[in-house]
Tab-separated table of C-alpha atoms in Angstrom:
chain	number	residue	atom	x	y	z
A	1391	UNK	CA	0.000	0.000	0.000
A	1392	UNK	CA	1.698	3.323	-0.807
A	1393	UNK	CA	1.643	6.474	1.433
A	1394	UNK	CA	0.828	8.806	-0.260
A	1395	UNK	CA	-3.015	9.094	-1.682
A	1396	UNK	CA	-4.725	7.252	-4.804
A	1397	UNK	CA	-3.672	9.311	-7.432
A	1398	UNK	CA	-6.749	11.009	-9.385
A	1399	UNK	CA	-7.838	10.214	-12.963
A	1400	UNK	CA	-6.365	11.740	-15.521
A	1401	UNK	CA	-8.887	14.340	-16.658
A	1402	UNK	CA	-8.742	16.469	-13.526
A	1403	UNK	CA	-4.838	16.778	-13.677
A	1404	UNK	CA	-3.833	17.127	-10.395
A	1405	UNK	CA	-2.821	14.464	-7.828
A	1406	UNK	CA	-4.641	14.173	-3.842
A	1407	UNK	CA	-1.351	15.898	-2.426
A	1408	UNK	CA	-1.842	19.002	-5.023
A	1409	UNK	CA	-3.850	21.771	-3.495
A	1410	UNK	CA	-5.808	22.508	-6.537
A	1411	UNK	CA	-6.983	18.505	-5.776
A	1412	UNK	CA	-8.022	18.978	-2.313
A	1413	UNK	CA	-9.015	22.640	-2.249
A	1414	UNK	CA	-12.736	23.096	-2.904
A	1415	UNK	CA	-13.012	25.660	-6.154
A	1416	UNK	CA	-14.332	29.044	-6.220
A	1417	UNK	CA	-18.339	28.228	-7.725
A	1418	UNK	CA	-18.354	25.176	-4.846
A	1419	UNK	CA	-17.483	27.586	-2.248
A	1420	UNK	CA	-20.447	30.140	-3.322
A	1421	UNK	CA	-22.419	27.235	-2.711
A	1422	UNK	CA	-22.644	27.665	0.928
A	1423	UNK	CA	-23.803	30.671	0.406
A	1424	UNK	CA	-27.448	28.430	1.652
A	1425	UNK	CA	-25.144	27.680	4.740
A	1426	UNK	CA	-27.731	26.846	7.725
A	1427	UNK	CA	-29.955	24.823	5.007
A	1428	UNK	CA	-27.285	23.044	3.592
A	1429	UNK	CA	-26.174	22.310	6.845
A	1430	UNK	CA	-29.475	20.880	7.663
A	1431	UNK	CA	-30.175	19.061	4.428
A	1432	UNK	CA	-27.038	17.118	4.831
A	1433	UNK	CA	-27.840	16.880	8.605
A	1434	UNK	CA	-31.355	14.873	7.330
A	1435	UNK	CA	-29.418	12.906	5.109
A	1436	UNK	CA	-27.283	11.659	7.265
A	1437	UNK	CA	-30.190	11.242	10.169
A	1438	UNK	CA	-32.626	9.441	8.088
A	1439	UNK	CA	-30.885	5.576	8.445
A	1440	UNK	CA	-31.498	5.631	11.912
A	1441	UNK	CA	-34.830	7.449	12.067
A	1442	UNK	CA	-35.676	4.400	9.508
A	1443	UNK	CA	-33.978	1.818	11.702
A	1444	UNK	CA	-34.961	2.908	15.214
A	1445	UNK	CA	-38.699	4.914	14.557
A	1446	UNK	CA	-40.189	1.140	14.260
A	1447	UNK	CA	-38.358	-0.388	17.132
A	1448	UNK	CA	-41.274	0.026	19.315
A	1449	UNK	CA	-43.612	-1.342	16.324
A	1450	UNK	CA	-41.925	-4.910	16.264
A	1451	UNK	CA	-44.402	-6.870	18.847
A	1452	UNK	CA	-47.435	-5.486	16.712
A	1453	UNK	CA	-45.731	-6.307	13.379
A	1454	UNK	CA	-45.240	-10.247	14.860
A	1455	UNK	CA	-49.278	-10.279	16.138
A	1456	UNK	CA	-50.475	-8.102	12.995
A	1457	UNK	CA	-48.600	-10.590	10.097
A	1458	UNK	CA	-48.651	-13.398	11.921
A	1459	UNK	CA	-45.022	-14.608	12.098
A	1460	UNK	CA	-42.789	-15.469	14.497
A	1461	UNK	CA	-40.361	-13.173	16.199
A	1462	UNK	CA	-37.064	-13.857	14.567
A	1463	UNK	CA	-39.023	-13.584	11.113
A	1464	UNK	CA	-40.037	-10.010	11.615
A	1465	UNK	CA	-36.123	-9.404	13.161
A	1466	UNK	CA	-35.247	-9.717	9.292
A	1467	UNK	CA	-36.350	-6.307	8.451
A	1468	UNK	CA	-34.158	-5.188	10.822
A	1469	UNK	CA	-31.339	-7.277	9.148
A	1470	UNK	CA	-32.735	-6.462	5.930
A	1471	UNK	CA	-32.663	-2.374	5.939
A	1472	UNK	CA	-29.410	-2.885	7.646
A	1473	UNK	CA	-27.912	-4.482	5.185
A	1474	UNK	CA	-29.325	-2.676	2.139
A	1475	UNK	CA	-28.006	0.658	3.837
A	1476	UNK	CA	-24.529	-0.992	3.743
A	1477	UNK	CA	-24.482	-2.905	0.389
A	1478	UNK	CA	-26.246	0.157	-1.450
A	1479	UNK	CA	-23.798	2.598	-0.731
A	1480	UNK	CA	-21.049	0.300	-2.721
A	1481	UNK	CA	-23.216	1.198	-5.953
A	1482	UNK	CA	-24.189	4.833	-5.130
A	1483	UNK	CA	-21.277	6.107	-4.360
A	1484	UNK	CA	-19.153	5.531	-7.210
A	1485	UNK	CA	-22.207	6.678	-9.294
A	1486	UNK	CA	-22.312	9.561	-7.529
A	1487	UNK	CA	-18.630	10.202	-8.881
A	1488	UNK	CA	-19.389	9.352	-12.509
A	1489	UNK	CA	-23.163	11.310	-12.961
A	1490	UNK	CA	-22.626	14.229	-9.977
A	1491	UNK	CA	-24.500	13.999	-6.021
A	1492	UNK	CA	-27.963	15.263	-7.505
A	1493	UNK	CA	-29.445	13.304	-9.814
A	1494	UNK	CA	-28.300	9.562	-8.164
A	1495	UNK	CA	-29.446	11.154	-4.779
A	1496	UNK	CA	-32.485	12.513	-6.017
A	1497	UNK	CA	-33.074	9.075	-7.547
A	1498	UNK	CA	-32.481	7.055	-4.347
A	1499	UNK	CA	-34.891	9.651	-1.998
A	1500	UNK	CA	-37.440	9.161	-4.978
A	1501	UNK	CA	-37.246	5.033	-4.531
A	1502	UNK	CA	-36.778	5.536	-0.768
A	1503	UNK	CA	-40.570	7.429	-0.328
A	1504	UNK	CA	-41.872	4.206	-2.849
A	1505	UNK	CA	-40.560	1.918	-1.146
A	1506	UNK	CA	-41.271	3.134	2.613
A	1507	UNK	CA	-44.628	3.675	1.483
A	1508	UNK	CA	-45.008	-0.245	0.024
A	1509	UNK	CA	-43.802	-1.287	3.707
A	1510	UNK	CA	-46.944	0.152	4.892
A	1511	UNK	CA	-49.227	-1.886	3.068
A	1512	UNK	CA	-47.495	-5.230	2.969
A	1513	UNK	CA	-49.261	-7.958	3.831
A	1514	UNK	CA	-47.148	-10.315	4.869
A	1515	UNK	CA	-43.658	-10.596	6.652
A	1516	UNK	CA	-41.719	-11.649	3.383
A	1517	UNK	CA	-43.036	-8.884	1.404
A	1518	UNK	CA	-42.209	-6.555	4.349
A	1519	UNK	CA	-38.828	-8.054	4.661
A	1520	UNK	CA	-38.127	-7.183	1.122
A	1521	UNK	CA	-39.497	-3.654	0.727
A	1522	UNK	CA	-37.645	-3.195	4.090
A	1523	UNK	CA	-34.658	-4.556	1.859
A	1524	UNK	CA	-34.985	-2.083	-0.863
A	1525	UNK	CA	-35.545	1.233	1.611
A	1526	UNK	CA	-32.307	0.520	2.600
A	1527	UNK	CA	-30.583	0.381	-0.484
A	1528	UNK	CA	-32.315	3.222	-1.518
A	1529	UNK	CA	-32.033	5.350	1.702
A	1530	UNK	CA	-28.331	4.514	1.458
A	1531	UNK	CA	-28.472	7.431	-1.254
A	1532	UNK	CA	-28.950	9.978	1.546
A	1533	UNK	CA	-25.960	9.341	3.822
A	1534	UNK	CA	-23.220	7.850	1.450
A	1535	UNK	CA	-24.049	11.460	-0.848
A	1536	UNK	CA	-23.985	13.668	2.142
A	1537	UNK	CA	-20.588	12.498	3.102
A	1538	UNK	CA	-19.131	13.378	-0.564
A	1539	UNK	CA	-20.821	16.623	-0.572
A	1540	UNK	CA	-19.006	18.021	2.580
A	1541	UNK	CA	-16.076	16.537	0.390
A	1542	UNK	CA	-17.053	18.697	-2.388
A	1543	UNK	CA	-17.490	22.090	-0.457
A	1544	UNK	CA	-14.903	21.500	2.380
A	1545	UNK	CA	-11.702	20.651	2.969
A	1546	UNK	CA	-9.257	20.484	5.956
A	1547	UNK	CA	-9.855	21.070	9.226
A	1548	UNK	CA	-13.100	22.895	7.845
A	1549	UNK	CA	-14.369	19.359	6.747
A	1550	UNK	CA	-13.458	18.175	10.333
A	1551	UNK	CA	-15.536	21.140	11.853
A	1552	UNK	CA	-18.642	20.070	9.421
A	1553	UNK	CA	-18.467	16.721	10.312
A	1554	UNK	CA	-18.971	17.827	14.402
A	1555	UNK	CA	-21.613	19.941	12.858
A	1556	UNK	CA	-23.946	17.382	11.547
A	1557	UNK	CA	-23.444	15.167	14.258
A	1558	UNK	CA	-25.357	17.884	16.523
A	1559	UNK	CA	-28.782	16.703	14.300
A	1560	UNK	CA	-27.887	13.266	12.852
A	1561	UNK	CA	-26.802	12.162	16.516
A	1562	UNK	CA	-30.314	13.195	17.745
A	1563	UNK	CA	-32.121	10.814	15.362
A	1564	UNK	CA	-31.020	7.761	17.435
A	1565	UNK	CA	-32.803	9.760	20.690
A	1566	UNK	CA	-35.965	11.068	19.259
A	1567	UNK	CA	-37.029	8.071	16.744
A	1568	UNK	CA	-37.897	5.677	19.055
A	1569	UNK	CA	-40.425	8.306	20.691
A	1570	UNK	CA	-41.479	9.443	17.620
A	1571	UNK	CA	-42.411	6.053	17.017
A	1572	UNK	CA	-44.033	5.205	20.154
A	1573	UNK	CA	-46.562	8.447	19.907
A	1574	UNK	CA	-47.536	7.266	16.096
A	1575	UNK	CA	-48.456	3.738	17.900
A	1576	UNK	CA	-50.964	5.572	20.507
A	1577	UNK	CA	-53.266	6.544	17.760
A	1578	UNK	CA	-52.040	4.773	14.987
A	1579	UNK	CA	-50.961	1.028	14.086
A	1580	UNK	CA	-47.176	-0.267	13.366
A	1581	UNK	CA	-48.339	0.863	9.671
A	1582	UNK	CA	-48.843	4.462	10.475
A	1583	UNK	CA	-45.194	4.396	11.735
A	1584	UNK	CA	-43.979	3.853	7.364
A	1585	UNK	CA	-46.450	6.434	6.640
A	1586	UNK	CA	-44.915	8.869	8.661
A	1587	UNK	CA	-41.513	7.892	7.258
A	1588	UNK	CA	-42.702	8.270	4.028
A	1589	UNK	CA	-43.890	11.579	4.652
A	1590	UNK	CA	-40.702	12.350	6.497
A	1591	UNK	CA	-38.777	11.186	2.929
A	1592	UNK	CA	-41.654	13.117	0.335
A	1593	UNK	CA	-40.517	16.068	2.384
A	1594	UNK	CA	-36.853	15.567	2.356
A	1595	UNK	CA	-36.711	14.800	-0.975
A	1596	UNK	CA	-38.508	18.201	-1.763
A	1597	UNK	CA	-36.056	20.103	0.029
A	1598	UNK	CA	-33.033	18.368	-1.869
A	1599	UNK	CA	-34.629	19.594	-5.120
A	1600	UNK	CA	-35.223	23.012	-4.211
A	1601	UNK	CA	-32.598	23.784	-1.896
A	1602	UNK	CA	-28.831	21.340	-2.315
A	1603	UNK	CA	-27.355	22.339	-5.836
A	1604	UNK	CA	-25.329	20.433	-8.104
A	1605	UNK	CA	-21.630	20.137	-6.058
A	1606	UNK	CA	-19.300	17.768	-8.394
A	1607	UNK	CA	-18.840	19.894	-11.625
A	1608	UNK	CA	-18.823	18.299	-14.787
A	1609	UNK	CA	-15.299	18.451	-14.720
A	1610	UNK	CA	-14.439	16.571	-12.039
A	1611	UNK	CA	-16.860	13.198	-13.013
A	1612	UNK	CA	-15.305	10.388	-13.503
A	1613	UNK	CA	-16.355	9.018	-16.841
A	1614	UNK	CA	-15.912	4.982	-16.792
A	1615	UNK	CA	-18.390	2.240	-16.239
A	1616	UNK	CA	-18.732	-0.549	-13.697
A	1617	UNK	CA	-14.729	-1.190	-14.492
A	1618	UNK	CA	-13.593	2.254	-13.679
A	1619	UNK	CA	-15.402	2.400	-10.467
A	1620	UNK	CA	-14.076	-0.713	-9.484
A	1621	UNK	CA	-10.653	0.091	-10.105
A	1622	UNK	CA	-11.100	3.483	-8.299
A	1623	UNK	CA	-12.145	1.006	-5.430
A	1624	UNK	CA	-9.430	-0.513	-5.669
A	1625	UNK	CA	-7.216	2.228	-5.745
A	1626	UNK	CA	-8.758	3.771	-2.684
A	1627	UNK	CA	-8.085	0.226	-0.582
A	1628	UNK	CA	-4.245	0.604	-2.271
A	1629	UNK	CA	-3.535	3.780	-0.226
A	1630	UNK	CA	-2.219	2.949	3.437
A	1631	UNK	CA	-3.565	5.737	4.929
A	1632	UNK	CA	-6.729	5.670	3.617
A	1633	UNK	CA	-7.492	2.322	4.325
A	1634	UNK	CA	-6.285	2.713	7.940
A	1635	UNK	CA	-8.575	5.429	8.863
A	1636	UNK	CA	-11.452	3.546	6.962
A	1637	UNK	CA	-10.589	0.631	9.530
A	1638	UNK	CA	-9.913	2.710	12.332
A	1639	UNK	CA	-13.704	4.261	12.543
A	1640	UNK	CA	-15.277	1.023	11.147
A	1641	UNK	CA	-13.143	-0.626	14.181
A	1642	UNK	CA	-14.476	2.177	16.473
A	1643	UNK	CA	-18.840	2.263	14.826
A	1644	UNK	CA	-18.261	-1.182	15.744
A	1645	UNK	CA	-17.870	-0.413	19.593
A	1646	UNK	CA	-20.810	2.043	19.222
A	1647	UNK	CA	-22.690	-0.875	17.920
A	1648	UNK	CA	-22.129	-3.410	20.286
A	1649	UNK	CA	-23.306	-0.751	22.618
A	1650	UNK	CA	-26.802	-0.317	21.074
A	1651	UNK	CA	-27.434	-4.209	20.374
A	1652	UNK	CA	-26.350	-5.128	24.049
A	1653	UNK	CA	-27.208	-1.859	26.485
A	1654	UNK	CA	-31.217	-2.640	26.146
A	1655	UNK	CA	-30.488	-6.020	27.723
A	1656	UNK	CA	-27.151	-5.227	30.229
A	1657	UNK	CA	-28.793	-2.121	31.524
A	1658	UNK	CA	-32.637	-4.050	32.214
A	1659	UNK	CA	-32.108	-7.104	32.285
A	1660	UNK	CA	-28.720	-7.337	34.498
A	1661	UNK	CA	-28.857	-4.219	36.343
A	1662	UNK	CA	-32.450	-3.998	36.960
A	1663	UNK	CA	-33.203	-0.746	35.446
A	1664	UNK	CA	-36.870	0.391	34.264
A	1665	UNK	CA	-37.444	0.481	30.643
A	1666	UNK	CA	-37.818	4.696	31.173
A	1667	UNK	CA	-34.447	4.909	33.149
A	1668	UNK	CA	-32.818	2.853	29.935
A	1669	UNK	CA	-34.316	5.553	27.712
A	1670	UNK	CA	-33.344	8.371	29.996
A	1671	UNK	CA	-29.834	6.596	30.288
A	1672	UNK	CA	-29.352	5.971	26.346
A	1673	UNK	CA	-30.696	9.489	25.826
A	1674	UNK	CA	-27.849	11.002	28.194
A	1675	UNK	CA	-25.311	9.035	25.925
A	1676	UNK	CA	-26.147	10.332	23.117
A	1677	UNK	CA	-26.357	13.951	24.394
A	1678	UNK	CA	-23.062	13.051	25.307
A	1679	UNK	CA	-21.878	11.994	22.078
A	1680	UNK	CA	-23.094	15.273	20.431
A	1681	UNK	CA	-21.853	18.064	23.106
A	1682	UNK	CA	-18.403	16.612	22.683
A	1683	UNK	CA	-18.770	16.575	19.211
A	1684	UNK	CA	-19.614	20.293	19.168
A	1685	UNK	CA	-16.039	20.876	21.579
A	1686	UNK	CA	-14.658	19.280	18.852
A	1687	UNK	CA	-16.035	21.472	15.897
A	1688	UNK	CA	-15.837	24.691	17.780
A	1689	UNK	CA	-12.804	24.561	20.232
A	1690	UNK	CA	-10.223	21.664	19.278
A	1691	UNK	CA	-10.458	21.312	15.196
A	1692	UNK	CA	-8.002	24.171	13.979
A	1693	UNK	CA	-6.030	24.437	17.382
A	1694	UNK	CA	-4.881	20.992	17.768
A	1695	UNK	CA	-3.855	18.471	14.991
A	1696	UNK	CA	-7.071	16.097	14.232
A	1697	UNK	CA	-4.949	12.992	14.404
A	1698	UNK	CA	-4.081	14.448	18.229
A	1699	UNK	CA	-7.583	14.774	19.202
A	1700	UNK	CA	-8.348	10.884	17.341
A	1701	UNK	CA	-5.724	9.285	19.092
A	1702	UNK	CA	-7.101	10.919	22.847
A	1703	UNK	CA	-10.576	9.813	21.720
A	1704	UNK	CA	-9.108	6.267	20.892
A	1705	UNK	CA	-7.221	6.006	24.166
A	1706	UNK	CA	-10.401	7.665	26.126
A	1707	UNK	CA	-12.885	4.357	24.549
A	1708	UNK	CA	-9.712	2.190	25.134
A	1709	UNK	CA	-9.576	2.959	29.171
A	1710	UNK	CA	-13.550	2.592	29.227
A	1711	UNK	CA	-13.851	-0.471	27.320
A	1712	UNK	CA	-10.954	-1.600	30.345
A	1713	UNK	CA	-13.370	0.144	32.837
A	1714	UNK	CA	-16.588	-2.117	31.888
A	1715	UNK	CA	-14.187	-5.140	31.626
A	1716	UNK	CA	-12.927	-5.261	35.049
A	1717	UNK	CA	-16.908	-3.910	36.723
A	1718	UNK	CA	-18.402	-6.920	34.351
A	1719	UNK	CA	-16.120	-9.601	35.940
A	1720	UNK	CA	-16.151	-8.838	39.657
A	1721	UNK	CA	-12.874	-7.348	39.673
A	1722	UNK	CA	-13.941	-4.258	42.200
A	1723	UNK	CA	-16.622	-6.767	43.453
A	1724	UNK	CA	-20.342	-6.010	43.093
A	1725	UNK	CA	-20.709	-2.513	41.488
A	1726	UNK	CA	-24.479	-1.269	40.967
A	1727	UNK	CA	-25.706	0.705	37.662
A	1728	UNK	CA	-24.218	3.992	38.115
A	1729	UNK	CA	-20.813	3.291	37.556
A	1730	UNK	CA	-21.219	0.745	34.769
A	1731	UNK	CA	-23.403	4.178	33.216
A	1732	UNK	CA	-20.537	6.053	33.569
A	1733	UNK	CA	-18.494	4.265	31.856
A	1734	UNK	CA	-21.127	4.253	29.170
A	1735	UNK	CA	-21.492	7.736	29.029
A	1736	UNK	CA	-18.051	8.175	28.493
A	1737	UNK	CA	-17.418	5.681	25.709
A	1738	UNK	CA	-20.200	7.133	24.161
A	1739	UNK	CA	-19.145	10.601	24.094
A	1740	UNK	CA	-15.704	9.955	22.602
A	1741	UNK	CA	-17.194	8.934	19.929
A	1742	UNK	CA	-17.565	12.518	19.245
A	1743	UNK	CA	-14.014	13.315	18.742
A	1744	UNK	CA	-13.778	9.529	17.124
A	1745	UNK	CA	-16.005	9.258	14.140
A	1746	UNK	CA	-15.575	12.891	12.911
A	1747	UNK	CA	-12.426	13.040	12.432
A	1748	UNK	CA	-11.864	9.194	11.095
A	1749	UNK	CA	-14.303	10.578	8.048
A	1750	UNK	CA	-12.515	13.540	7.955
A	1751	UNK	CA	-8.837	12.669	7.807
A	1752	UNK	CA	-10.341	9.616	5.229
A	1753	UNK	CA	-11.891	12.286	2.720
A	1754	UNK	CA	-8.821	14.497	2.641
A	1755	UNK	CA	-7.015	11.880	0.308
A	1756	UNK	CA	-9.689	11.638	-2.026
A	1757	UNK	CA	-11.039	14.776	-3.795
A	1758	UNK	CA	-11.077	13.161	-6.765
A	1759	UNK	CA	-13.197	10.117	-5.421
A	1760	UNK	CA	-15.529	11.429	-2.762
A	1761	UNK	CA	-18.312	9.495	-3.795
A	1762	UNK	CA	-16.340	5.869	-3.948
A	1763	UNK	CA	-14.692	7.053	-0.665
A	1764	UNK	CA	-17.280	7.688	1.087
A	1765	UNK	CA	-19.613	4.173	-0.404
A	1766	UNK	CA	-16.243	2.355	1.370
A	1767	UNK	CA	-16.040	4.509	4.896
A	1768	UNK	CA	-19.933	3.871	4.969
A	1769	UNK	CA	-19.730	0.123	4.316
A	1770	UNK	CA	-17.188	-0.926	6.218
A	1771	UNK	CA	-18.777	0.382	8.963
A	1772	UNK	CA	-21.511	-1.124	8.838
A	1773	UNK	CA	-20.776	-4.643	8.136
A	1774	UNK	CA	-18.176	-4.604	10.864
A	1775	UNK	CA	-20.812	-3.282	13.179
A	1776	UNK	CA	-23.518	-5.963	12.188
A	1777	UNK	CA	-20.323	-8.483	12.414
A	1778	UNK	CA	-19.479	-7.142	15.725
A	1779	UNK	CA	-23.017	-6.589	17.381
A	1780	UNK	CA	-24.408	-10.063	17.507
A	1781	UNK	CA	-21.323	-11.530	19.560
A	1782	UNK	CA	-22.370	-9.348	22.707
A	1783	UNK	CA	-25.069	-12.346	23.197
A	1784	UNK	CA	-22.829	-14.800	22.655
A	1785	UNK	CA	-22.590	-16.254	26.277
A	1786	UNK	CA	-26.376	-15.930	27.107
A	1787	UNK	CA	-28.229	-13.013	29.232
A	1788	UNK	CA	-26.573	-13.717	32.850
A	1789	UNK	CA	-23.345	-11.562	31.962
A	1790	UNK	CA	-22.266	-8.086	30.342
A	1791	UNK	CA	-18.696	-9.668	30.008
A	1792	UNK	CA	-19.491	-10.226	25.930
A	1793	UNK	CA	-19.979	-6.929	25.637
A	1794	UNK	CA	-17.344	-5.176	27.049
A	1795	UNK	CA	-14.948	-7.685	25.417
A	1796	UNK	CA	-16.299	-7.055	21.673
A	1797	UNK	CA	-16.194	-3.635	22.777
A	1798	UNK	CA	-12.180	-3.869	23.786
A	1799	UNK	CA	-11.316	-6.208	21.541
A	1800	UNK	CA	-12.789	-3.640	18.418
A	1801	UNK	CA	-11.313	-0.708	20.452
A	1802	UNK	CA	-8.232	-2.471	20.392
A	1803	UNK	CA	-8.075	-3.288	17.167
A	1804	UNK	CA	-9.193	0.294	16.097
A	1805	UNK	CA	-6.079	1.578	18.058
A	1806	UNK	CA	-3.929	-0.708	16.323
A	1807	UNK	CA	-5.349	0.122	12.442
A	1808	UNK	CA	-4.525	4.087	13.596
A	1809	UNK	CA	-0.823	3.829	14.825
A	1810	UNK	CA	-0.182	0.549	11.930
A	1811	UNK	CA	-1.427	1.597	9.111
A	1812	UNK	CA	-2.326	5.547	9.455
A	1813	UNK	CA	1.121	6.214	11.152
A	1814	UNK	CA	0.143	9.885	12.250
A	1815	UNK	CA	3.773	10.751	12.899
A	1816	UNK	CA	4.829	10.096	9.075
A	1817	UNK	CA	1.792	12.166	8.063
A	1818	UNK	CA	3.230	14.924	10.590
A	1819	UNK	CA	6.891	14.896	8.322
A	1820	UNK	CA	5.458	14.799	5.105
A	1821	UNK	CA	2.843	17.515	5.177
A	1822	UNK	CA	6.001	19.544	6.105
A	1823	UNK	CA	7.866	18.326	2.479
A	1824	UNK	CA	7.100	20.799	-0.144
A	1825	UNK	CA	4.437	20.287	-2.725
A	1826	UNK	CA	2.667	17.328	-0.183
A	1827	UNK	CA	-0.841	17.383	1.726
A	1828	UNK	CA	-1.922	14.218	3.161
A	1829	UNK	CA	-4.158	16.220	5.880
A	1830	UNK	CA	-4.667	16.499	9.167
C-alpha cells in the first residue's frame, strides 16, 4: 500500500497531495452561500438511516401479532434495511462520482418514499422483509451522498468542523425516533409508523430539489463504467492511509454498535433498570456523544492536529472499554448501575471526537473520489458493526462480560489500524515536504 493518496484520474490533472486537488473551487465555495440549510439538508441525510432503523423499534411486537409470524421472522427487516443501507452505498457512491451527487441522490430519496410507502401496506412478513430490503438500499443514497458533498465544499480542518456539525442533528435521530415512534403507535398502528416515514422522505426529498445544488462539476466526473469504479475502489483500498482510517472508525462504529445491540439487555435485564431509566440513560449518551462533538467542531479542530484529538478519543474508549471489563467480571466486586453508566457515558461521548475526524482525515485523500470514498467509509462500517453486534449475546443473558470484550477487543483493534497503518507521525513529516498534503 503506498503512502501517499490514490492518485486522481487523468482528466482532472492534479494528484490528492496538489492543493488545486483537495481545495474546494471558487463556484463550490459560493455554494454555501445556503449555509444553515445546507447544513441541515445534509444533517437529514445523514439522520434518516437511523430514524428508519430505530422509529419502528417500538412497532416490532405489533408487526409479529399483525402478520402473523414469528419473532425472529419479523427481526429480518431489521437485518434487511441494515444491510441494504450498507451494500447500497457500494453502488451509489461511485455513481455519484461518474453522474454528480444530484441526480443519483435525487433518484435514491425518490425510490426511498416508494418503497417506505409499500412497507406500509405489505401484507405479509416476506413482502415486508423485502421492501424493508430495498428502503435501505435506496435510503443509502442519503448518507453515502452527504458524506461526498461536505467533500465537495470543504476541505481540511473545515471538513473536520462540518463533520462535528452534523453530528449535533444526525446524533439526535437515534434519541428522538424511538419516541417518535411510540406516539404514532398511541393513535395509529405499526403501519402508520412507514407512513410517517414516508412523509418524512416526500418532504426531504422536496427540500433536496429546491434547496442542495449540483456540487461535483462536470469536470471533475469520472467518466468509466462498472470497471472504472471498481478500479477506483481498488485504488482507494491501495492507499495505506486511507485504508487505515477507513478501519480505524469502522473498528471504532463497531464499539458504538455493540453498545446499542447489548445496552437494552445489560442495563434491564442485568442491572435492573426500568425500561424509562434505559431511555433516559441511552438518551444522556447520546447527548453526550453530540456536546463533545460540538467541543470538537468549535474549540479543538483548527487548534490541535485532528490525528491528536483521534488518538485521545481512541485512548479515552480504550480505558472505558478496560473500565466495563474489570466492573463486568467482579474485579472491584459487586458494582451497581451507576458506575457501569458512567463508563457508558463516556465511551459514548468519545465517539464525538472519534467518528468525525476518522471521516474527515479519510476524505482528505480523495477529492477526486468522494463518492467511492465515502460508499467504502460507509460500508465498512456497517458490516463490521452488524459483524461485531451479535457476539455481545454470545454467552447468554446472565453476563455483560461479551460486551465489554467485543467492545475492547474492536477498540483495540481500532487503536492498532490508527498507529499501523495511518502512522500519524509520518503524516506529521510529510505535510512539512514541499508540494505534499496528506491532511490532518
Amino acid at each position: 500500500m503506498s503512502e501517499r493518496g490514490p492518485a486522481a484520474a487523468p482528466s482532472q490533472g492534479s494528484s490528492p497531495g496538489s492543493p488545486s486537488a483537495s481545495a474546494p473551487s471558487a463556484p463550490l465555495k459560493a455554494a454555501r452561500r445556503t449555509g444553515l440549510l445546507v447544513t441541515f439538508i445534509l444533517g437529514g441525510l445523514t439522520a434518516l438511516p437511523p430514524l428508519s432503523m430505530d422509529m419502528y423499534l417500538p412497532a416490532l411486537p405489533q408487526v409479529t401479532d399483525a402478520l402473523h409470524s414469528p419473532a425472529a421472522t419479523i427481526q429480518l427487516t431489521l437485518t434487511a434495511c441494515l444491510a441494504g443501507m450498507a451494500l447500497g452505498q457500494l453502488v451509489i457512491g461511485p455513481m455519484s462520482d461518474r453522474w454528480g451527487r444530484r441526480r443519483p441522490l435525487l433518484f435514491g430519496m425518490a425510490v426511498y418514499v416508494l418503497a417506505t410507502a409499500l412497507c406500509a401496506f405489505a401484507p405479509s412478513a416476506e413482502l415486508l422483509i423485502s421492501f424493508r430490503l430495498l428502503q435501505g438500499l435506496a435510503g443509502s443514497a442519503g448518507v453515502v451522498i452527504a458524506r461526498a458533498v461536505v467533500r465537495d465544499l470543504y476541505d481540511g480542518d473545515e471538513m473536520a468542523r462540518f463533520f462535528s456539525t452534523l453530528m449535533l442533528i444526525s446524533g439526535a435521530a437515534p434519541i428522538v425516533a424511538p419516541l417518535i415512534g411510540g406516539q404514532v403507535l398511541r393513535f395509529s398502528d405499526w403501519r402508520g409508523v412507514f407512513l410517517v416515514l414516508t412523509v418524512v422522505g416526500a418532504v426531504l426529498t422536496l427540500t433536496v430539489w429546491r434547496g442542495l445544488g449540483e456540487t461535483l462539476p462536470p469536470e471533475r466526473r469520472h467518466t468509466g463504467g462498472v470497471g472504472s469504479a471498481l478500479r477506483t475502489m481498488r485504488g482507494l483500498l491501495g492507499d495505506r492511509v486511507f485504508t487505515g482510517y477507513t478501519l480505524t472508525g469502522g473498528f471504532a462504529f463497531a464499539v458504538l454498535f455493540s453498545y446499542i445491540s447489548a445496552s437494552p439487555f445489560v442495563i434491564q435485564e442485568i442491572y435492573g433498570a426500568s425500561p424509562q431509566a434505559f431511555a433516559l440513560l441511552f438518551g444522556l449518551n447520546s447527548v453526550g456523544l453530540i456536546l463533545v462533538g460540538q467541543i470538537n467542531g468549535k474549540l479543538l479542530v483548527g487548534r490541535v492536529r485532528l490525528d491528536k484529538v483521534l488518538g485521545l478519543g481512541l485512548a479515552v474508549v480504550f480505558s472505558a472499554a478496560v473500565s466495563l471489563l474489570l466492573m463486568s467480571t467482579g474485579v472491584f466486586g459487586e458494582v451497581g448501575l451507576a458506575p457501569v453508566a458512567a463508563a457508558l457515558f463516556v465511551l459514548m461521548s468519545a465517539m464525538g471526537v472519534v467518528l468525525p475526524n476518522t471521516n474527515a482525515q479519510a476524505l482528505m485523500r480523495t477529492p477526486h473520489a468522494a463518492g467511492s470514498a465515502s460508499a467504502l467509509l460507509g460500508t465498512s462500517s456497517f458490516l463490521i458493526g452488524a459483524i461485531a453486534s451479535p457476539l455481545v449475546g454470545i454467552a447468554g443473558e446472565d453476563t455483560a462480560v461479551p460486551m465489554a470484550l467485543v467492545q475492547l477487543a474492536c477498540a483495540v483493534l481500532s487503536i492498532s489500524c490508527f498507529l499501523g497503518l495511518c502512522r500519524p507521525w509520518r503524516q506529521r513529516e510529510a505535510q512539512a515536504a514541499p508540494g505534499r498534503k496528506i491532511g490532518g
